[in-house]
XYZ file of C-alpha atoms in Angstrom:
785
model
C 101.926 85.654 73.429
C 102.839 87.745 76.513
C 103.352 84.703 78.705
C 105.875 83.214 75.989
C 107.935 86.624 75.857
C 108.155 86.613 79.453
C 109.393 83.100 79.755
C 112.166 83.831 77.071
C 113.208 87.121 78.971
C 113.539 85.129 82.135
C 115.607 82.481 80.431
C 118.103 85.233 79.025
C 118.272 86.728 82.443
C 119.343 83.440 84.106
C 121.953 82.900 81.476
C 123.234 86.366 82.154
C 123.423 85.789 85.915
C 125.143 82.585 85.358
C 127.771 83.995 83.141
C 128.278 86.908 85.423
C 128.783 84.425 88.471
C 131.270 82.363 86.423
C 133.181 85.412 85.613
C 133.338 86.741 89.215
C 134.594 83.217 90.292
C 137.293 83.113 87.620
C 138.380 86.553 88.546
C 138.653 85.635 92.280
C 140.577 82.526 91.457
C 142.889 84.084 89.372
C 143.670 86.814 91.828
C 144.151 84.313 94.638
C 146.581 82.183 92.405
C 148.698 85.264 91.526
C 149.054 86.336 95.006
C 149.935 82.899 96.052
C 152.628 82.707 93.602
C 154.168 86.184 94.558
C 154.340 85.278 98.282
C 156.216 82.086 97.595
C 159.105 83.989 95.914
C 162.013 85.464 97.751
C 160.814 88.850 99.251
C 164.379 90.400 98.752
C 164.588 89.733 95.067
C 162.978 92.380 92.902
C 162.987 90.503 89.711
C 160.682 87.892 90.935
C 158.331 90.725 92.009
C 158.427 92.021 88.540
C 157.670 88.593 87.198
C 155.127 88.285 89.676
C 153.424 91.510 88.724
C 153.728 90.933 85.197
C 152.078 87.456 85.409
C 149.275 89.288 87.312
C 148.875 91.757 84.644
C 148.544 89.180 81.842
C 145.939 87.244 83.953
C 143.897 90.421 84.302
C 144.186 91.032 80.526
C 143.120 87.540 79.653
C 140.280 87.645 82.267
C 139.001 91.055 80.616
C 139.157 89.466 77.292
C 137.096 86.743 78.388
C 134.707 89.022 79.974
C 134.301 90.738 76.910
C 133.700 87.584 74.927
C 130.918 86.626 77.399
C 129.465 89.864 77.355
C 129.273 89.641 73.639
C 127.683 86.192 73.953
C 124.942 87.571 76.327
C 124.146 90.411 74.090
C 123.983 88.020 70.911
C 121.729 85.669 73.270
C 119.431 88.692 74.034
C 119.163 89.721 70.492
C 118.356 86.220 69.472
C 115.806 85.694 72.127
C 114.045 88.823 71.295
C 114.196 88.008 67.556
C 112.705 84.635 68.430
C 109.971 86.252 70.623
C 109.075 88.658 67.676
C 108.889 85.674 65.420
C 106.775 83.570 67.798
C 104.523 86.597 68.468
C 103.995 87.126 64.866
C 103.249 83.499 64.248
C 100.683 83.465 67.090
C 99.195 86.645 66.006
C 98.827 85.228 62.428
C 97.397 82.020 63.728
C 94.814 83.832 65.763
C 93.803 86.154 62.999
C 93.308 83.177 60.741
C 91.196 81.494 63.566
C 89.310 84.814 63.927
C 88.622 85.106 60.144
C 87.237 81.640 59.716
C 85.368 81.831 62.861
C 83.588 85.199 61.614
C 83.200 83.783 58.155
C 81.424 80.669 59.657
C 79.308 82.576 61.906
C 78.043 84.941 59.172
C 77.662 82.203 56.684
C 75.415 80.249 59.359
C 73.339 83.258 59.847
C 72.842 83.932 56.104
C 72.126 80.381 55.389
C 69.462 80.181 58.158
C 67.983 83.348 56.675
C 67.718 81.653 53.148
C 66.444 78.395 54.802
C 63.394 80.421 56.465
C 62.611 82.384 53.223
C 62.659 79.304 51.169
C 60.619 77.347 53.745
C 58.187 80.222 54.046
C 57.728 80.276 50.247
C 57.139 76.512 49.963
C 54.765 76.360 52.771
C 52.398 79.282 51.930
C 53.076 79.538 48.055
C 53.778 83.247 48.961
C 55.056 84.656 45.494
C 51.898 83.248 43.680
C 49.262 84.622 45.958
C 47.262 87.772 45.791
C 47.946 90.388 48.422
C 44.986 89.378 50.480
C 45.807 85.751 50.651
C 49.357 86.772 51.573
C 48.008 88.920 54.651
C 45.870 85.982 55.759
C 49.042 83.919 56.249
C 49.998 86.001 59.129
C 48.289 83.717 61.730
C 47.420 84.086 65.372
C 46.351 87.695 65.089
C 49.801 88.840 64.317
C 48.757 90.531 61.072
C 47.382 93.546 63.080
C 50.970 94.640 63.365
C 51.580 94.479 59.772
C 48.376 96.679 59.101
C 50.223 99.477 60.962
C 53.275 99.123 58.719
C 50.930 99.318 55.564
C 49.379 102.431 57.056
C 52.731 104.113 57.403
C 53.670 103.488 53.764
C 50.332 104.799 52.361
C 50.370 108.287 54.312
C 51.984 111.278 52.730
C 54.759 111.611 55.250
C 56.229 109.912 58.108
C 55.436 112.701 60.504
C 51.825 112.572 59.746
C 51.602 108.818 59.840
C 53.254 108.880 63.541
C 50.817 111.605 64.569
C 47.851 109.329 63.335
C 49.198 106.474 65.240
C 49.461 108.239 68.556
C 45.845 109.603 68.227
C 44.201 106.373 66.568
C 40.557 106.565 66.545
C 39.980 104.264 63.559
C 40.880 100.835 65.150
C 39.074 100.251 68.236
C 35.237 101.685 68.288
C 34.472 104.444 70.790
C 38.149 104.561 71.790
C 41.172 106.745 70.850
C 44.384 104.847 71.770
C 48.206 105.484 71.251
C 48.982 102.681 69.017
C 52.502 103.020 69.343
C 52.500 102.906 72.993
C 49.835 100.089 73.510
C 51.044 97.915 70.569
C 54.775 98.521 70.758
C 55.007 99.517 67.125
C 58.508 100.760 67.060
C 59.639 97.771 64.671
C 56.889 98.835 62.117
C 57.993 102.526 62.318
C 61.570 101.834 61.855
C 60.799 99.422 58.998
C 58.651 101.624 57.171
C 61.068 104.452 57.538
C 63.759 102.310 56.127
C 61.596 101.489 53.303
C 60.866 105.069 52.340
C 64.352 106.368 52.675
C 66.230 103.337 50.838
C 64.093 103.904 47.859
C 63.011 100.277 47.823
C 59.492 101.077 46.407
C 60.826 100.361 42.812
C 62.801 97.482 43.885
C 60.784 95.218 46.395
C 57.251 94.884 47.339
C 56.459 96.037 51.083
C 55.367 92.713 52.275
C 58.824 91.163 51.254
C 60.878 94.107 52.490
C 58.977 93.497 55.901
C 59.402 89.617 56.203
C 62.970 90.096 54.732
C 63.964 92.302 57.778
C 62.259 89.862 60.226
C 64.223 86.868 58.537
C 67.498 89.048 58.632
C 67.053 89.548 62.335
C 66.721 85.580 62.747
C 70.114 85.501 61.090
C 71.486 87.696 63.778
C 69.859 85.643 66.369
C 71.693 82.491 65.040
C 74.892 84.282 64.537
C 74.776 85.751 68.224
C 74.205 82.003 69.549
C 77.231 80.903 67.379
C 79.503 83.455 68.723
C 78.488 82.957 72.459
C 79.031 79.220 72.248
C 82.589 80.052 70.318
C 83.534 82.548 73.211
C 83.044 80.065 75.973
C 84.540 76.900 74.254
C 87.369 78.666 72.220
C 86.593 76.752 69.121
C 84.048 77.689 66.414
C 83.005 74.147 65.920
C 80.890 74.658 68.893
C 79.159 77.496 67.097
C 78.295 75.397 64.113
C 76.883 72.571 66.339
C 74.808 75.012 68.190
C 73.296 76.236 64.986
C 72.844 72.760 63.724
C 70.730 71.984 66.990
C 68.871 75.191 66.722
C 67.715 74.522 63.180
C 66.872 70.969 63.805
C 64.715 71.947 66.776
C 63.232 74.787 64.939
C 59.433 73.889 66.097
C 60.723 74.371 69.817
C 63.184 77.339 69.283
C 61.200 80.007 67.321
C 57.596 80.788 65.940
C 58.865 82.929 63.125
C 57.535 80.322 60.490
C 53.951 80.802 61.172
C 53.414 84.217 62.843
C 56.184 86.493 61.277
C 55.051 89.906 62.766
C 54.874 88.878 66.487
C 56.953 90.959 68.918
C 58.929 87.976 69.991
C 60.494 87.466 66.517
C 61.535 91.103 66.583
C 62.960 91.114 70.181
C 64.677 87.874 70.741
C 67.502 88.562 68.349
C 68.270 91.603 70.358
C 68.303 89.572 73.644
C 70.668 86.940 71.862
C 72.980 89.896 71.078
C 72.806 91.145 74.703
C 73.571 87.668 76.102
C 76.598 87.277 73.648
C 78.010 90.764 74.644
C 77.287 89.930 78.446
C 79.101 86.537 77.815
C 82.248 88.495 76.515
C 82.078 91.103 79.108
C 82.016 88.798 82.089
C 85.294 87.006 80.818
C 88.459 87.371 83.107
C 91.097 87.265 80.233
C 89.696 90.153 78.106
C 91.546 93.247 77.008
C 90.135 96.778 77.598
C 89.205 97.387 73.934
C 87.011 94.346 73.702
C 85.582 95.027 77.090
C 84.358 98.391 75.919
C 82.922 97.076 72.769
C 80.985 94.239 74.649
C 79.825 96.954 77.018
C 78.445 99.284 74.425
C 76.815 96.368 72.478
C 75.121 95.112 75.650
C 73.716 98.620 76.469
C 72.431 99.133 72.917
C 70.790 95.764 72.670
C 69.368 95.904 76.087
C 67.600 99.114 75.410
C 66.295 98.034 72.030
C 64.961 94.874 73.616
C 63.184 96.671 76.309
C 61.749 99.220 73.624
C 60.157 96.807 71.271
C 58.520 93.780 73.539
C 56.304 94.263 76.493
C 57.475 91.235 78.130
C 60.973 92.151 78.056
C 61.441 93.371 81.481
C 60.374 90.185 82.887
C 62.882 88.471 80.786
C 65.651 90.729 82.131
C 64.493 90.147 85.630
C 65.375 86.434 85.295
C 68.629 87.422 83.826
C 69.109 89.851 86.636
C 68.539 87.200 89.223
C 71.437 85.100 87.734
C 73.637 87.877 87.860
C 72.640 88.676 91.382
C 73.626 85.170 92.319
C 77.051 85.687 90.914
C 77.409 88.955 92.787
C 76.387 87.367 96.110
C 78.851 84.771 95.997
C 81.698 86.843 94.887
C 81.929 84.969 91.440
C 82.175 88.436 89.249
C 84.238 91.420 89.751
C 82.174 94.193 91.593
C 83.334 96.761 88.912
C 81.439 94.757 86.159
C 78.260 94.331 88.213
C 78.194 98.108 88.796
C 78.551 98.585 85.148
C 75.782 96.009 84.431
C 73.438 97.842 86.727
C 74.299 101.114 84.826
C 73.125 99.407 81.669
C 69.884 98.035 83.142
C 69.015 101.467 84.779
C 69.865 103.777 81.760
C 68.046 101.217 79.410
C 64.997 101.306 81.488
C 65.021 105.033 81.865
C 65.398 105.716 77.983
C 62.655 103.084 77.225
C 60.326 104.614 79.729
C 60.860 107.945 77.897
C 60.123 106.751 74.603
C 57.216 104.497 75.563
C 55.364 107.689 76.731
C 56.062 107.303 80.439
C 54.890 103.676 80.495
C 54.161 103.190 84.157
C 54.515 99.431 83.823
C 58.356 99.741 83.415
C 58.524 101.844 86.682
C 56.774 99.057 88.645
C 58.512 96.180 86.894
C 60.272 93.342 88.679
C 63.492 94.364 87.071
C 63.735 97.885 88.626
C 62.683 96.538 91.946
C 65.458 94.070 91.858
C 68.113 96.761 90.960
C 66.879 99.161 93.492
C 66.996 96.474 96.322
C 70.539 95.361 95.122
C 71.928 98.993 95.173
C 70.520 99.891 98.606
C 71.188 96.499 100.206
C 74.762 96.771 99.065
C 74.921 100.339 100.443
C 73.499 99.455 103.891
C 75.573 96.113 104.083
C 79.412 96.442 104.324
C 82.005 93.810 104.539
C 79.559 91.142 103.234
C 82.417 89.089 101.628
C 84.792 88.817 104.780
C 84.785 86.800 107.661
C 84.478 82.852 108.325
C 82.234 80.594 106.062
C 79.412 80.432 108.225
C 79.535 84.300 108.937
C 79.686 84.906 105.123
C 76.673 82.459 104.454
C 74.627 84.302 107.187
C 75.584 87.677 105.573
C 74.532 86.453 102.216
C 71.130 85.217 103.692
C 70.637 88.508 105.154
C 71.496 90.254 101.988
C 68.869 88.169 100.157
C 66.313 89.371 102.528
C 67.345 92.900 102.212
C 67.223 92.940 98.508
C 63.847 91.291 98.166
C 62.333 93.335 101.016
C 63.445 96.602 99.718
C 62.436 95.585 96.192
C 58.971 94.703 97.139
C 58.605 97.772 99.204
C 59.760 99.775 96.278
C 57.240 98.093 93.887
C 54.426 98.680 96.300
C 55.210 102.474 96.740
C 55.222 102.802 92.973
C 51.904 101.142 92.521
C 50.461 103.480 95.100
C 51.748 106.656 93.359
C 50.637 105.430 89.887
C 48.479 102.509 89.830
C 49.328 99.686 87.415
C 46.545 97.328 86.333
C 48.725 94.738 84.613
C 50.753 93.887 87.505
C 47.638 93.131 89.724
C 46.295 91.096 86.760
C 49.547 89.305 86.472
C 49.630 88.372 90.250
C 45.984 87.191 90.169
C 46.938 84.819 87.139
C 49.818 83.365 88.862
C 47.784 82.757 92.000
C 45.249 80.688 90.040
C 47.963 79.128 87.715
C 49.848 77.684 90.918
C 46.569 76.488 92.749
C 46.709 79.334 95.520
C 43.139 80.629 94.346
C 40.265 80.047 92.099
C 38.576 82.393 89.997
C 35.587 82.698 87.534
C 36.994 85.596 85.706
C 36.718 85.049 81.958
C 40.158 86.898 81.106
C 42.149 85.001 83.652
C 40.831 81.545 82.813
C 41.257 82.193 78.993
C 44.934 82.955 79.479
C 45.404 79.943 81.600
C 43.838 77.902 78.536
C 46.218 79.239 76.135
C 48.829 76.743 74.832
C 51.747 78.845 75.950
C 50.732 78.911 79.484
C 50.380 75.285 79.588
C 52.897 72.749 80.982
C 55.128 71.378 78.086
C 54.017 68.126 76.831
C 55.966 64.809 76.425
C 56.559 65.350 72.737
C 58.558 68.370 73.508
C 61.232 66.295 75.538
C 61.063 63.510 73.044
C 62.032 65.768 70.099
C 64.919 67.164 72.101
C 66.064 63.480 73.115
C 65.764 62.333 69.292
C 67.993 65.311 68.299
C 70.641 64.120 70.971
C 70.619 67.669 72.525
C 68.823 66.804 75.782
C 71.064 64.087 76.959
C 74.266 66.010 76.470
C 72.693 69.045 77.925
C 72.094 67.071 81.238
C 75.719 65.862 81.247
C 77.297 69.463 80.515
C 74.849 71.066 83.051
C 75.686 68.499 85.774
C 79.453 68.905 85.483
C 79.238 72.715 85.205
C 76.982 72.952 88.219
C 79.062 70.557 90.443
C 82.022 72.617 89.501
C 80.358 75.978 90.264
C 79.242 74.604 93.605
C 82.867 73.824 94.305
C 83.894 77.296 93.513
C 81.168 78.850 95.570
C 82.418 76.707 98.464
C 85.945 77.999 97.859
C 84.825 81.621 97.657
C 82.954 81.044 101.180
C 86.194 79.603 102.538
C 87.927 82.675 101.628
C 90.019 81.350 98.605
C 90.249 83.858 95.770
C 89.158 83.072 92.275
C 92.050 82.281 89.779
C 91.965 84.801 86.962
C 94.604 82.957 84.823
C 93.459 79.494 84.499
C 95.199 76.698 82.636
C 93.777 73.592 81.096
C 95.615 71.494 83.494
C 93.667 73.093 86.459
C 90.298 71.401 85.263
C 88.101 74.114 86.773
C 85.414 74.860 84.315
C 83.401 76.541 87.142
C 86.028 79.152 87.764
C 85.019 80.951 84.500
C 82.290 83.931 85.303
C 80.786 83.527 81.903
C 80.115 79.706 82.460
C 78.722 80.340 85.928
C 76.440 82.880 84.455
C 75.183 80.567 81.855
C 74.460 77.844 84.384
C 72.448 80.105 86.422
C 70.778 81.401 83.244
C 69.659 78.059 81.817
C 68.532 76.730 85.293
C 66.172 79.729 85.910
C 64.689 79.722 82.331
C 64.643 75.942 82.365
C 62.318 75.999 85.462
C 60.001 78.400 83.817
C 59.979 76.209 80.720
C 58.899 73.285 82.859
C 55.729 75.352 83.933
C 54.834 77.451 80.750
C 55.333 75.789 77.594
C 55.701 79.428 75.785
C 58.963 79.848 77.662
C 60.425 77.079 75.649
C 61.259 79.580 73.043
C 63.519 81.487 75.312
C 65.011 78.269 76.864
C 65.657 75.991 74.003
C 68.040 78.054 72.002
C 70.297 78.460 75.087
C 70.141 74.894 75.663
C 71.562 74.335 72.149
C 74.170 76.909 72.670
C 75.240 75.625 76.115
C 75.323 72.002 75.341
C 77.406 72.854 72.062
C 79.855 74.830 74.275
C 80.179 72.010 76.724
C 80.846 69.052 74.386
C 83.491 71.138 72.355
C 85.258 72.648 75.619
C 88.464 70.714 76.672
C 88.203 72.432 80.110
C 84.889 70.583 80.713
C 86.573 67.078 79.917
C 89.546 68.036 81.990
C 87.271 68.863 84.940
C 85.686 65.510 84.648
C 89.169 63.815 84.550
C 90.522 65.697 87.396
C 87.422 64.409 89.460
C 88.218 60.871 88.289
C 92.055 61.158 88.957
C 92.749 59.917 85.648
C 96.476 58.452 85.428
C 96.515 55.800 82.746
C 96.225 58.200 79.825
C 97.589 61.852 80.159
C 94.129 63.728 80.937
C 95.157 66.863 78.943
C 95.758 65.091 75.749
C 92.571 62.961 76.208
C 90.510 66.028 76.979
C 91.759 67.713 73.633
C 90.853 64.477 71.680
C 87.426 64.221 73.134
C 86.640 68.066 72.652
C 87.243 67.319 68.926
C 85.917 63.649 68.426
C 82.732 63.943 70.288
C 81.265 67.073 68.257
C 82.615 65.398 65.131
C 80.612 62.348 66.031
C 77.630 64.193 66.762
C 77.723 66.406 63.870
C 78.068 63.426 61.408
C 75.063 61.711 63.079
C 72.981 64.863 62.970
C 74.093 65.484 59.192
C 73.077 61.818 58.293
C 69.704 61.846 60.044
C 68.431 65.397 59.586
C 69.897 66.787 56.476
C 67.742 64.623 54.208
C 64.768 65.779 56.309
C 65.679 69.357 55.726
C 66.122 69.119 52.014
C 62.741 67.162 51.789
C 61.055 69.823 53.684
C 62.244 72.630 51.428
C 61.344 70.683 48.266
C 57.772 69.710 49.281
C 55.065 72.198 48.299
C 52.648 72.636 51.180
C 49.186 74.069 50.783
C 47.780 76.714 52.867
C 44.570 78.050 51.583
C 41.486 79.252 53.404
C 38.705 80.223 50.891
C 36.079 81.008 53.458
C 38.271 83.669 55.026
C 39.140 85.083 51.644
C 35.620 85.177 50.729
C 34.593 86.981 54.091
C 37.339 89.456 53.629
C 36.325 90.215 49.805
C 32.706 90.680 50.986
C 33.720 93.205 53.655
C 35.795 95.145 51.415
C 33.146 95.222 48.689
C 29.817 95.459 50.430
C 30.312 96.947 53.820
C 30.507 100.798 54.127
C 33.665 102.225 55.235
C 32.309 103.657 58.486
C 31.093 100.410 59.475
C 32.183 98.715 62.954
C 32.622 94.909 63.113
C 32.419 92.725 66.347
C 33.786 89.206 66.622
C 36.566 87.228 68.252
C 39.891 89.354 68.634
C 41.787 86.835 66.435
C 39.209 87.401 63.560
C 39.038 91.163 64.255
C 42.847 91.477 63.769
C 42.355 89.778 60.344
C 39.632 92.082 59.553
C 41.602 95.127 60.503
C 44.684 94.001 58.386
C 42.808 93.056 55.262
C 40.108 95.887 55.197
C 41.101 98.606 57.513
C 37.630 98.828 58.968
C 37.019 99.595 62.654
C 36.645 96.797 65.061
C 35.471 96.361 68.829
C 38.346 94.215 70.130
C 41.801 93.408 69.330
C 44.085 90.341 69.858
C 46.139 91.754 72.827
C 46.651 89.807 75.843
C 48.952 92.404 77.466
C 46.613 95.536 77.528
C 44.219 94.655 80.340
C 42.148 97.792 79.455
C 41.397 96.591 75.955
C 40.932 92.945 77.089
C 38.508 93.748 79.756
C 35.870 96.193 78.584
C 32.961 96.865 81.013
C 29.736 94.974 80.535
C 26.621 97.255 80.673
C 24.423 96.403 83.661
C 21.496 94.536 82.212
C 18.442 94.044 84.606
C 18.144 90.410 83.687
C 21.757 89.508 84.849
C 22.244 88.149 88.564
C 25.883 89.038 88.685
C 26.971 91.775 86.333
C 30.552 91.412 86.095
C 33.523 92.549 83.673
C 34.110 90.032 80.827
C 35.491 89.838 77.500
C 32.722 91.540 76.165
C 32.332 90.604 72.584
C 32.651 86.860 73.137
C 29.178 87.167 74.731
C 27.735 86.116 71.336
C 28.836 82.573 72.408
C 27.197 82.632 75.714
C 23.719 81.604 76.663
C 22.235 85.023 76.425
C 18.984 86.454 75.131
C 18.868 88.555 71.842
C 18.140 91.570 73.667
C 21.186 91.379 75.856
C 23.514 90.764 72.886
C 21.892 93.642 71.052
C 22.542 96.067 73.947
C 26.233 94.951 74.212
C 26.823 95.507 70.536
C 25.090 98.767 70.247
C 26.828 100.126 73.370
C 29.977 99.799 71.306
C 28.353 100.993 68.077
C 28.826 97.756 66.314
C 27.255 97.635 62.795
C 27.951 93.791 62.160
C 28.866 90.841 64.246
C 30.808 88.009 62.847
C 30.076 84.487 64.331
C 32.649 81.687 63.810
C 31.419 78.168 63.268
C 34.732 76.818 64.794
C 34.187 78.581 68.010
C 30.339 78.174 68.478
C 30.594 74.540 67.730
C 34.027 73.879 69.355
C 34.552 70.236 70.378
C 38.343 69.421 70.526
C 39.673 72.074 73.021
C 41.268 71.214 76.325
C 38.670 70.091 78.882
C 37.102 73.303 80.189
C 38.788 75.547 77.969
C 36.078 76.022 75.194
C 35.147 79.607 74.825
C 31.504 78.846 75.592
C 32.364 76.865 78.683
C 34.631 79.740 79.931
C 31.880 82.066 79.309
C 29.109 80.037 81.118
C 31.459 79.796 84.185
C 32.182 83.529 84.191
C 28.598 84.528 83.641
C 27.183 82.178 86.491
C 25.021 80.164 83.985
C 26.760 76.827 84.843
C 28.371 75.746 88.156
C 30.498 72.834 88.721
C 30.181 71.226 92.195
C 31.454 67.991 93.276
C 31.631 66.579 89.539
C 28.032 67.721 88.858
C 27.253 70.438 86.498
C 24.169 72.780 87.243
C 22.786 75.296 84.732
C 21.084 78.432 85.776
C 20.163 80.286 82.460
C 16.837 80.291 80.890
C 18.281 81.215 77.422
C 19.919 78.844 75.003
C 23.126 79.521 73.276
C 22.980 82.715 71.290
C 25.199 81.742 68.300
C 23.068 78.726 67.784
C 19.732 80.217 68.127
C 20.452 83.189 65.932
C 20.840 80.827 63.042
C 17.214 79.587 63.234
C 16.013 83.066 61.927
C 12.961 83.221 64.146
C 11.748 85.936 66.660
C 13.136 87.761 68.532
C 16.610 87.239 66.839
C 15.293 88.523 63.345
C 13.993 91.558 65.232
C 17.602 92.720 66.198
C 19.732 91.143 63.653
C 19.716 90.305 59.914
C 21.995 87.807 58.432
C 23.746 89.423 55.254
C 26.501 86.949 54.493
C 27.393 83.286 55.253
C 29.592 80.411 54.291
C 30.768 77.267 56.044
C 32.850 79.011 58.488
C 31.271 82.546 59.118
C 27.945 84.089 59.528
C 27.664 87.961 59.314
C 24.685 89.493 60.737
C 23.878 93.228 60.429
C 22.915 94.914 63.836
C 19.371 96.663 63.067
C 19.507 100.331 63.837
C 15.705 100.171 64.015
C 14.144 97.103 65.824
C 11.176 95.736 63.795
C 9.239 93.156 65.900
C 8.148 90.269 63.861
C 6.268 87.211 65.226
């Protein structure tokens, strides 16, 4: 709009200059002619002089009249141009408002439809509305139901303040321990949701469980909307947003875990990360006005703080994002002012989250804070990094890398010396074993390595992405954007400044800072996803968004045509045609192939019923005393805590090393007394006396043995619980392909079912079915032979 106005004003000025020049030329010619005529007359005669003067006056009058007419024409031209400019400005403004309206409407509609889709699918899968409360709670798989227990607890207490106090001094969850559940389990989502349920008066309108899952599904709608807007902002068309949402829904098994484990922290946190990426995408743009930039900055700050507050792994995710932004800053691909503002957002968010997470030392020793400290100090120490010859610049950048990571590692080491953090040491040991740099017999480390999320992705994952057509187009878009980014980096090293006002004819998709950021973003997260399958839930959604942007972006096609030096067809026209035709063809093919599948998926009634678990929970609630303490696998203990509220000995938490690793009493019969995942010892080759001492040391009254764990057969080789325990306890040693056993006892979970001495001296079976055996830990030992 502004550019069009400038062009019209320049045209008017040119016309004025032209008219003025013609006027001056005519005046000069008229004066010369009159003077020439006067000189040719007889100088003694006065009458000719008068005639001559009279002729000159008439010429001047005619010239003045002509000048007034031309000035009037100039004014009319200016008025007409201003009027046309205003009309064109109004027309362009109207077009932009219509485009913005329909784009926002499409984004919100896609988010709402996805939330409805999730709700319908969840109802069909679990028959949720037709089940009793106990059966509904069991559907929260993978130990995630533990979080829902605290939400229920906050609704049963007389006041929110009292409930908060009880959670901060919780001695009814883990036996023999008082924990701050809000700090260790990151319960802010449950606190906020229960508070909203209370103050909105929803008690008489909706059941607590529906309010809880409704909030989670609503956040997934925000997630999808943020991906829509991110793709829209980069491509300039909201068609890209619709294509990104379509790919996201089609690849749902690889983009989200919300359909089978609703209360997980991931499902609460990742929508805020999507909002943060969306705001960052808009903030990095060159062509952005101050009001929009301020809005993006505030949204980025709020979403970053919330993301850190509610997920324990958030600082690792932001560290990877920080690396991408660090690369942009090093190669001078983003304005230094904007990088300073982003650093302020990171630092303020970490500080506020540190205070609200009860001075969590993990945040102070986090790699994110180390990277920020290294970047700030290195920039202060290293001046004039972005000037000089290309070789000098490259050497300065390498030195900058060295300074940043050296300072960051030193900062992290100093923080750990001041306030020891067990989690970071445990994570480092885990990574060493994962990449083959070390070996260990530690049960906790090997158990984590055997989790599906820490395995390399299977071929089925890539096959699904290829069948949905997202992977081939992603590779194409990534290659084009990466090559264009490398060209821009070369130009920057050569001293050429970045162009802020790019045109479609330029064909430089890599000149856009937001595009360069997403190139680094998807590359870094993609590398992690190739190593850890669990990272696919962070990588795949942005693959869908980035690919949709690429195929719908005329700038990307124009970049390709610039490289090919296309001359037979006008490249701009062809780029516009392809950016519309390709996503249309893709969308039609996806609609034709996957829409019937989605409809069939929503119409089918699936069956999820676990009668053995329901029977076990009902027995606990009816037969076990309220002061009883239960021992068993962490996942099962999470379900016991949720459904009954009874105290347990372990929790399904893989982030709190203090709860994961509880000290094993030094037993005389053990050759190597070590720290292990204590309650799993019921599945090891241990004597009845050893297990009895372990359970009584944690005041357990009942122990639950799961048949699926005791007789596990289908796990990954070497990843069965009993195999990991044997290696950790030193009962089995693998050497050169041979296995050597060193335990004189048989497996406890098998032997206790035989009901013979000495097992019946320590334990009494009180409940059993096909899946579970519950034994009471005798308080008085009765020796029977």
